[in-house]
PDB file of C-alpha atoms in Angstrom:
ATOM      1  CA  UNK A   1     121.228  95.902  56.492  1.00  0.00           C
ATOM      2  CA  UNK A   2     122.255  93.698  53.711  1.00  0.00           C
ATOM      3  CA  UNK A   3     125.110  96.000  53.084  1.00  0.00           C
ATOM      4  CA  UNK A   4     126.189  95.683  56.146  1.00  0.00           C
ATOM      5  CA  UNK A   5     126.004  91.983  56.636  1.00  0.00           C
ATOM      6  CA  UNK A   6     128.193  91.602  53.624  1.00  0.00           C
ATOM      7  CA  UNK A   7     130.320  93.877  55.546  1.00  0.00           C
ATOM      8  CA  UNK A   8     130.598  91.772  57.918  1.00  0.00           C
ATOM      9  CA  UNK A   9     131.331  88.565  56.206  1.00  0.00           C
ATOM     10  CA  UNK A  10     134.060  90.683  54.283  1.00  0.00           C
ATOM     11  CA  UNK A  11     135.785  91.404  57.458  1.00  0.00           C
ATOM     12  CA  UNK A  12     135.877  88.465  58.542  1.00  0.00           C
ATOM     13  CA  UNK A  13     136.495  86.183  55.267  1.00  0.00           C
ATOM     14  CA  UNK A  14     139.286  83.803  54.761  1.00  0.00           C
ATOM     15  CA  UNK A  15     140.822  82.938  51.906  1.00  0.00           C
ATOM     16  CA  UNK A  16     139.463  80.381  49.907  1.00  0.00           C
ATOM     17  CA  UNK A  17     136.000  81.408  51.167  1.00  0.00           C
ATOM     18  CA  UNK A  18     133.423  80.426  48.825  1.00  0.00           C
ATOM     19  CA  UNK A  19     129.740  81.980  48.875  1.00  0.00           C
ATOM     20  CA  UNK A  20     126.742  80.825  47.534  1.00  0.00           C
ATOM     21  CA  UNK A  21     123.913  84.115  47.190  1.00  0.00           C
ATOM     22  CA  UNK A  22     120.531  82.565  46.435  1.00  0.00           C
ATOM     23  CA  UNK A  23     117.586  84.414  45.761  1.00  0.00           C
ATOM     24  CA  UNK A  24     115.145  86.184  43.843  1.00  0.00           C
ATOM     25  CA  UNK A  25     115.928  88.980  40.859  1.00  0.00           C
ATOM     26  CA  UNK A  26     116.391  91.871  42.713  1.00  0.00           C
ATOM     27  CA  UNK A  27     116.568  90.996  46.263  1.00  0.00           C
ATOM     28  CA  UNK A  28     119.963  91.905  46.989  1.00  0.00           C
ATOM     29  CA  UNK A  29     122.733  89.740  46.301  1.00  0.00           C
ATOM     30  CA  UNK A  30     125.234  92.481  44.571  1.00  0.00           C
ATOM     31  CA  UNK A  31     124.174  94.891  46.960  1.00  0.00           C
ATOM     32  CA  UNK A  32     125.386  92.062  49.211  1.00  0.00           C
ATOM     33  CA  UNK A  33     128.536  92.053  47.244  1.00  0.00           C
ATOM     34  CA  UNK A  34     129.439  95.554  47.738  1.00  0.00           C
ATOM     35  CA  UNK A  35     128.850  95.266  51.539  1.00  0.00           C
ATOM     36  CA  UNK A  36     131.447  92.245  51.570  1.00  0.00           C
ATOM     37  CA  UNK A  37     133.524  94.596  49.133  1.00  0.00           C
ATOM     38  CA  UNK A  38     133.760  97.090  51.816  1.00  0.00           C
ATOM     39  CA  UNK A  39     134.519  94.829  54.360  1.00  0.00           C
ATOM     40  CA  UNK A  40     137.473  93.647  52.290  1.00  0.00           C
ATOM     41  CA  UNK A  41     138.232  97.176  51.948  1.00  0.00           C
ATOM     42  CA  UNK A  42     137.658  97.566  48.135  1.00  0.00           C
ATOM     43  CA  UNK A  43     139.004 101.092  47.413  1.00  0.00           C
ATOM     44  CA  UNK A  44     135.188 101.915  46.139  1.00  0.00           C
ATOM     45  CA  UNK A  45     132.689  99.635  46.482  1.00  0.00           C
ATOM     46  CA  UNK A  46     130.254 101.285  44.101  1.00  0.00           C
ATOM     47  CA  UNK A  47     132.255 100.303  41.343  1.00  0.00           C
ATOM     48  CA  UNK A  48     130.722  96.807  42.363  1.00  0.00           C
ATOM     49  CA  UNK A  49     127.678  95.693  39.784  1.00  0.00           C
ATOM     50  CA  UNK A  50     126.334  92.848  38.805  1.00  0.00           C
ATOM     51  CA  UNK A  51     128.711  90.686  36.369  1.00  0.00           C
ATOM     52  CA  UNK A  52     125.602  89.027  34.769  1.00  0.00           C
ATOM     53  CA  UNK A  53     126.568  89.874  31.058  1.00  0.00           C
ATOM     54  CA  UNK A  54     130.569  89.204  31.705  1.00  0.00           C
ATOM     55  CA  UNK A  55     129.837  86.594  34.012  1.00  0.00           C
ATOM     56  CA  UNK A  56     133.085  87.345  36.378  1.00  0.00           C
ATOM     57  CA  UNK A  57     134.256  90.725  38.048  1.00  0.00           C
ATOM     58  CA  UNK A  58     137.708  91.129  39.792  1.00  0.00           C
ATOM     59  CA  UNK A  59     137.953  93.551  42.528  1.00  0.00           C
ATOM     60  CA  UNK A  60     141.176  94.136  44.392  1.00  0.00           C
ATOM     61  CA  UNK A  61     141.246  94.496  48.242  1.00  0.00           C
ATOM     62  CA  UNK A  62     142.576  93.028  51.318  1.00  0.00           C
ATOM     63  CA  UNK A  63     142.188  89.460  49.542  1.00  0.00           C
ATOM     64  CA  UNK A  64     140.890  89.227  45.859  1.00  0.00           C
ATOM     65  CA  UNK A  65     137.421  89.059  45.214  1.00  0.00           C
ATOM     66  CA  UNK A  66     135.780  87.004  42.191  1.00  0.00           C
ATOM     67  CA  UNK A  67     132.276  87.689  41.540  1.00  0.00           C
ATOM     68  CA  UNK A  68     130.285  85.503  39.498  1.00  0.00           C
ATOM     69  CA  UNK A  69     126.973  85.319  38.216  1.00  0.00           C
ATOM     70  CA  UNK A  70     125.276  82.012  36.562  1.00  0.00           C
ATOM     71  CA  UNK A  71     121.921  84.155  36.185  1.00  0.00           C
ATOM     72  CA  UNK A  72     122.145  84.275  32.105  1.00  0.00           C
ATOM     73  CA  UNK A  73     123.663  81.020  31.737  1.00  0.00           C
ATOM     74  CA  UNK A  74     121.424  78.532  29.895  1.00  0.00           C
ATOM     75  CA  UNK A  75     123.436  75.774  30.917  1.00  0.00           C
ATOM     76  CA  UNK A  76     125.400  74.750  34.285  1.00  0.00           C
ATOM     77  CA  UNK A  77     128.080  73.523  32.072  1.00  0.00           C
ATOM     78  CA  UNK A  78     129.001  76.932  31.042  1.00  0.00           C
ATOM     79  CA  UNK A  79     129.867  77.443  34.504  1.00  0.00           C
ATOM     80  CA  UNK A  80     132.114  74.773  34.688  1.00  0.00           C
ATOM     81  CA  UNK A  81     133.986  75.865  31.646  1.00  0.00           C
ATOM     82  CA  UNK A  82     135.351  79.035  33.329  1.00  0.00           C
ATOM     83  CA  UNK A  83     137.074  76.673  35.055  1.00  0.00           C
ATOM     84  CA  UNK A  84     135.742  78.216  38.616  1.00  0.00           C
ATOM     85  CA  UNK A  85     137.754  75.549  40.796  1.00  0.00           C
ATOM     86  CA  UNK A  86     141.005  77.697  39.983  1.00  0.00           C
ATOM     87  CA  UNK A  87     139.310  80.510  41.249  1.00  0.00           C
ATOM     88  CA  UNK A  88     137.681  78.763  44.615  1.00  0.00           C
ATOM     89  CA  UNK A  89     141.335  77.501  45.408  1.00  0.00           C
ATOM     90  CA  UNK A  90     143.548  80.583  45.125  1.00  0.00           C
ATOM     91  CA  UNK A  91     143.632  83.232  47.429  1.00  0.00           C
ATOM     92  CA  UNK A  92     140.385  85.661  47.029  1.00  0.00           C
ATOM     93  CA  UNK A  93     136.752  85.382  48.172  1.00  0.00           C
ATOM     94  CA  UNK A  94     134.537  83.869  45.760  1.00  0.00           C
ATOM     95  CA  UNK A  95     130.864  85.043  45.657  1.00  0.00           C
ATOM     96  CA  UNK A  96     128.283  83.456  42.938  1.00  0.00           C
ATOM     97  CA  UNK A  97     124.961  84.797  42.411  1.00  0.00           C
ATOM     98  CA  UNK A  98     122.434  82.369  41.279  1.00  0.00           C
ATOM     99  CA  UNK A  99     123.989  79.793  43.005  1.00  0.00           C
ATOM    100  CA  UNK A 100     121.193  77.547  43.024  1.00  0.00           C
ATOM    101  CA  UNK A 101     121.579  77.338  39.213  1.00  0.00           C
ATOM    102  CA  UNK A 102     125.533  75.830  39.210  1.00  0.00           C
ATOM    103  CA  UNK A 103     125.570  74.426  42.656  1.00  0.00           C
ATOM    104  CA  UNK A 104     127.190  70.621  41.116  1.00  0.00           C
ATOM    105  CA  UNK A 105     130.050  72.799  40.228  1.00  0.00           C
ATOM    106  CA  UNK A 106     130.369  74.634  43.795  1.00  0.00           C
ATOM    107  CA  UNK A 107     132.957  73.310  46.507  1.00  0.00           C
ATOM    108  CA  UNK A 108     131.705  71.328  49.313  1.00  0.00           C
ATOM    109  CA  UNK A 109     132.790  73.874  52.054  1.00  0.00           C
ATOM    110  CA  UNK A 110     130.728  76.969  51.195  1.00  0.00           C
ATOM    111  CA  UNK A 111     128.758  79.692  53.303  1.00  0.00           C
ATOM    112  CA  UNK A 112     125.133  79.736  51.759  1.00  0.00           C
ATOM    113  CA  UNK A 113     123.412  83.062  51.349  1.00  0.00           C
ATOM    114  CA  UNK A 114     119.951  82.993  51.506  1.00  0.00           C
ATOM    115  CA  UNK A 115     117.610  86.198  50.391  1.00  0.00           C
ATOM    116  CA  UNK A 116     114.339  86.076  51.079  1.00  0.00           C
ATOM    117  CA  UNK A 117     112.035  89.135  49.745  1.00  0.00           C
ATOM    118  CA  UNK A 118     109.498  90.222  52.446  1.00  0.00           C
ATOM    119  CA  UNK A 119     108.765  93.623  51.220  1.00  0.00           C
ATOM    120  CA  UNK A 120     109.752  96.627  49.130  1.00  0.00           C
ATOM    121  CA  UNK A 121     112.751  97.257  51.151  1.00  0.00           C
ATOM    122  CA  UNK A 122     112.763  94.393  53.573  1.00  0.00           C
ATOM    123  CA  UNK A 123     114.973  91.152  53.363  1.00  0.00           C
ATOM    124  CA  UNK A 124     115.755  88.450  55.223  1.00  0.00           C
ATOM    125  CA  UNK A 125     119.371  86.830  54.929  1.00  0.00           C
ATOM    126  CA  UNK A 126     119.661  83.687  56.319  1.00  0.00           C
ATOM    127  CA  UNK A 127     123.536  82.558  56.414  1.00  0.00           C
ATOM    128  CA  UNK A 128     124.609  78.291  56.908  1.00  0.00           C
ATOM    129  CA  UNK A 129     127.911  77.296  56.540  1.00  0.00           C
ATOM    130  CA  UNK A 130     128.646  73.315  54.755  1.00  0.00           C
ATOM    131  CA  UNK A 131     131.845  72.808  56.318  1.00  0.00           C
ATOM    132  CA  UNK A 132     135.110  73.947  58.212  1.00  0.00           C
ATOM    133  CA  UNK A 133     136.178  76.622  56.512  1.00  0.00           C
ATOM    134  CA  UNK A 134     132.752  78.348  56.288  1.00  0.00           C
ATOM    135  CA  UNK A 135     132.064  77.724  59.980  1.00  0.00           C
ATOM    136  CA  UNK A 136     134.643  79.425  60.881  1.00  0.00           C
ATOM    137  CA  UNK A 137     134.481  82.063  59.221  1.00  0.00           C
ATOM    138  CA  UNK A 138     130.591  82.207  60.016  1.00  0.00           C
ATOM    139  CA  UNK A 139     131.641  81.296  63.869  1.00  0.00           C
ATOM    140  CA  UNK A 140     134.140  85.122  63.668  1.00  0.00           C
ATOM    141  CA  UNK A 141     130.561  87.097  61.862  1.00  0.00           C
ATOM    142  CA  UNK A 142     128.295  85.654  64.581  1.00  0.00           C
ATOM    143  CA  UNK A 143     131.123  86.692  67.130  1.00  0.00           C
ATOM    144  CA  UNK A 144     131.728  90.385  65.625  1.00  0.00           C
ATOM    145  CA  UNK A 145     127.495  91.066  65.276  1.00  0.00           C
ATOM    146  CA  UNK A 146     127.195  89.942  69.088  1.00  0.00           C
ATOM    147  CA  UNK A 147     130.219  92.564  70.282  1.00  0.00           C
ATOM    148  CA  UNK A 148     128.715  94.813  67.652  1.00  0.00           C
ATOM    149  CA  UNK A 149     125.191  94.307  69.859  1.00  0.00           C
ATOM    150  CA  UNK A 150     126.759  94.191  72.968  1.00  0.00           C
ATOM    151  CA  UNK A 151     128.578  97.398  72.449  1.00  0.00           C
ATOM    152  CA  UNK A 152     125.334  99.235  71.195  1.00  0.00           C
TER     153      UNK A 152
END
C-alpha cells in the first residue's frame, strides 16, 4: 500500500512539488519513493534506494525526481549547503526523507508525509498539504483514490 500511494502522488505531482517523508528507520519512506517513481514513470523503479550516504539521487521520468535524505546529517546546515532551494524551484519532484531533521530549510508549500509503524508490515501514511501547490496536487490523489474506489 505504501507503494502504491506513492504511486499515486507520482501521477499526480506537479512540478515544483516538494515532499516532506517523516518517520521512523525503516517504515517506508524509499519504498514510498519508488511508488512515486513509478507513478512518474521511472523506467525501473527498483533502481530507487535510499540516498542516505550520497545524500541526493536523480532519477529521470515524466518530471525529474530529486531524492534527498538528511538522515546522516549531523547538522541541518549541511542541508542547506546543497543549496536544496535550486532544486525545490526547477522542474522535478523533490522528496526528503528525514524531513523533520531540515524542515527550516524546506519551502513553505510542501505535502507532508507522515509514516506511522503499527506493525511488522503495517503502516499508516497520513498525507497534509501547507499550501496551494500541495493542495492541489493532494486535491487530484484524493480525487484519483475515490474513482480508483468507486470503480472497484
Amino acid at each position: 500500500m505504501t507503494m502504491a500511494v506513492g504511486a499515486a502522488l507520482g501521477r499526480c505531482a506537479t512540478p515544483g512539488l516538494v515532499a516532506a517523508l517523516v518517520g521512523p528507520l525503516g517504515a517506508g519512506k524509499t519504498q514510498f519513493v519508488r511508488g512515486v517513481a513509478r507513478g512518474l514513470e521511472v523506467e525501473d523503479e527498483r533502481l530507487v534506494s535510499s540516498p542516505t550516504f550520497v545524500l541526493l539521487q536523480e532519477y529521470a521520468g515524466r518530471l525529474p525526481i530529486y531524492h534527498f535524505d538528511a538522515y546522516r546529517l549531523s547538522a541541518p546546515e549541511q542541508f542547506g549547503s546543497l543549496g536544496p532551494e535550486e532544486y525545490f524551484d526547477s522542474d522535478g519532484v523533490c522528496l526528503v526523507e528525514w524531513a523533520d531533521r531540515v524542515a527550516d530549510y524546506l519551502p513553505q508549500d510542501r505535502v507532508v508525509v507522515r509514516f506511522d509503524v503499527h506493525g511488522p508490515t503495517i503502516r499508516r501514511l497520513t498525507l497534509a498539504a501547507s499550501g496551494p501547490r500541495s493542495a492541489g496536487v493532494l486535491m487530484l490523489v484524493r480525487q484519483a483514490a475515490h474513482e480508483f474506489t468507486a470503480a472497484s
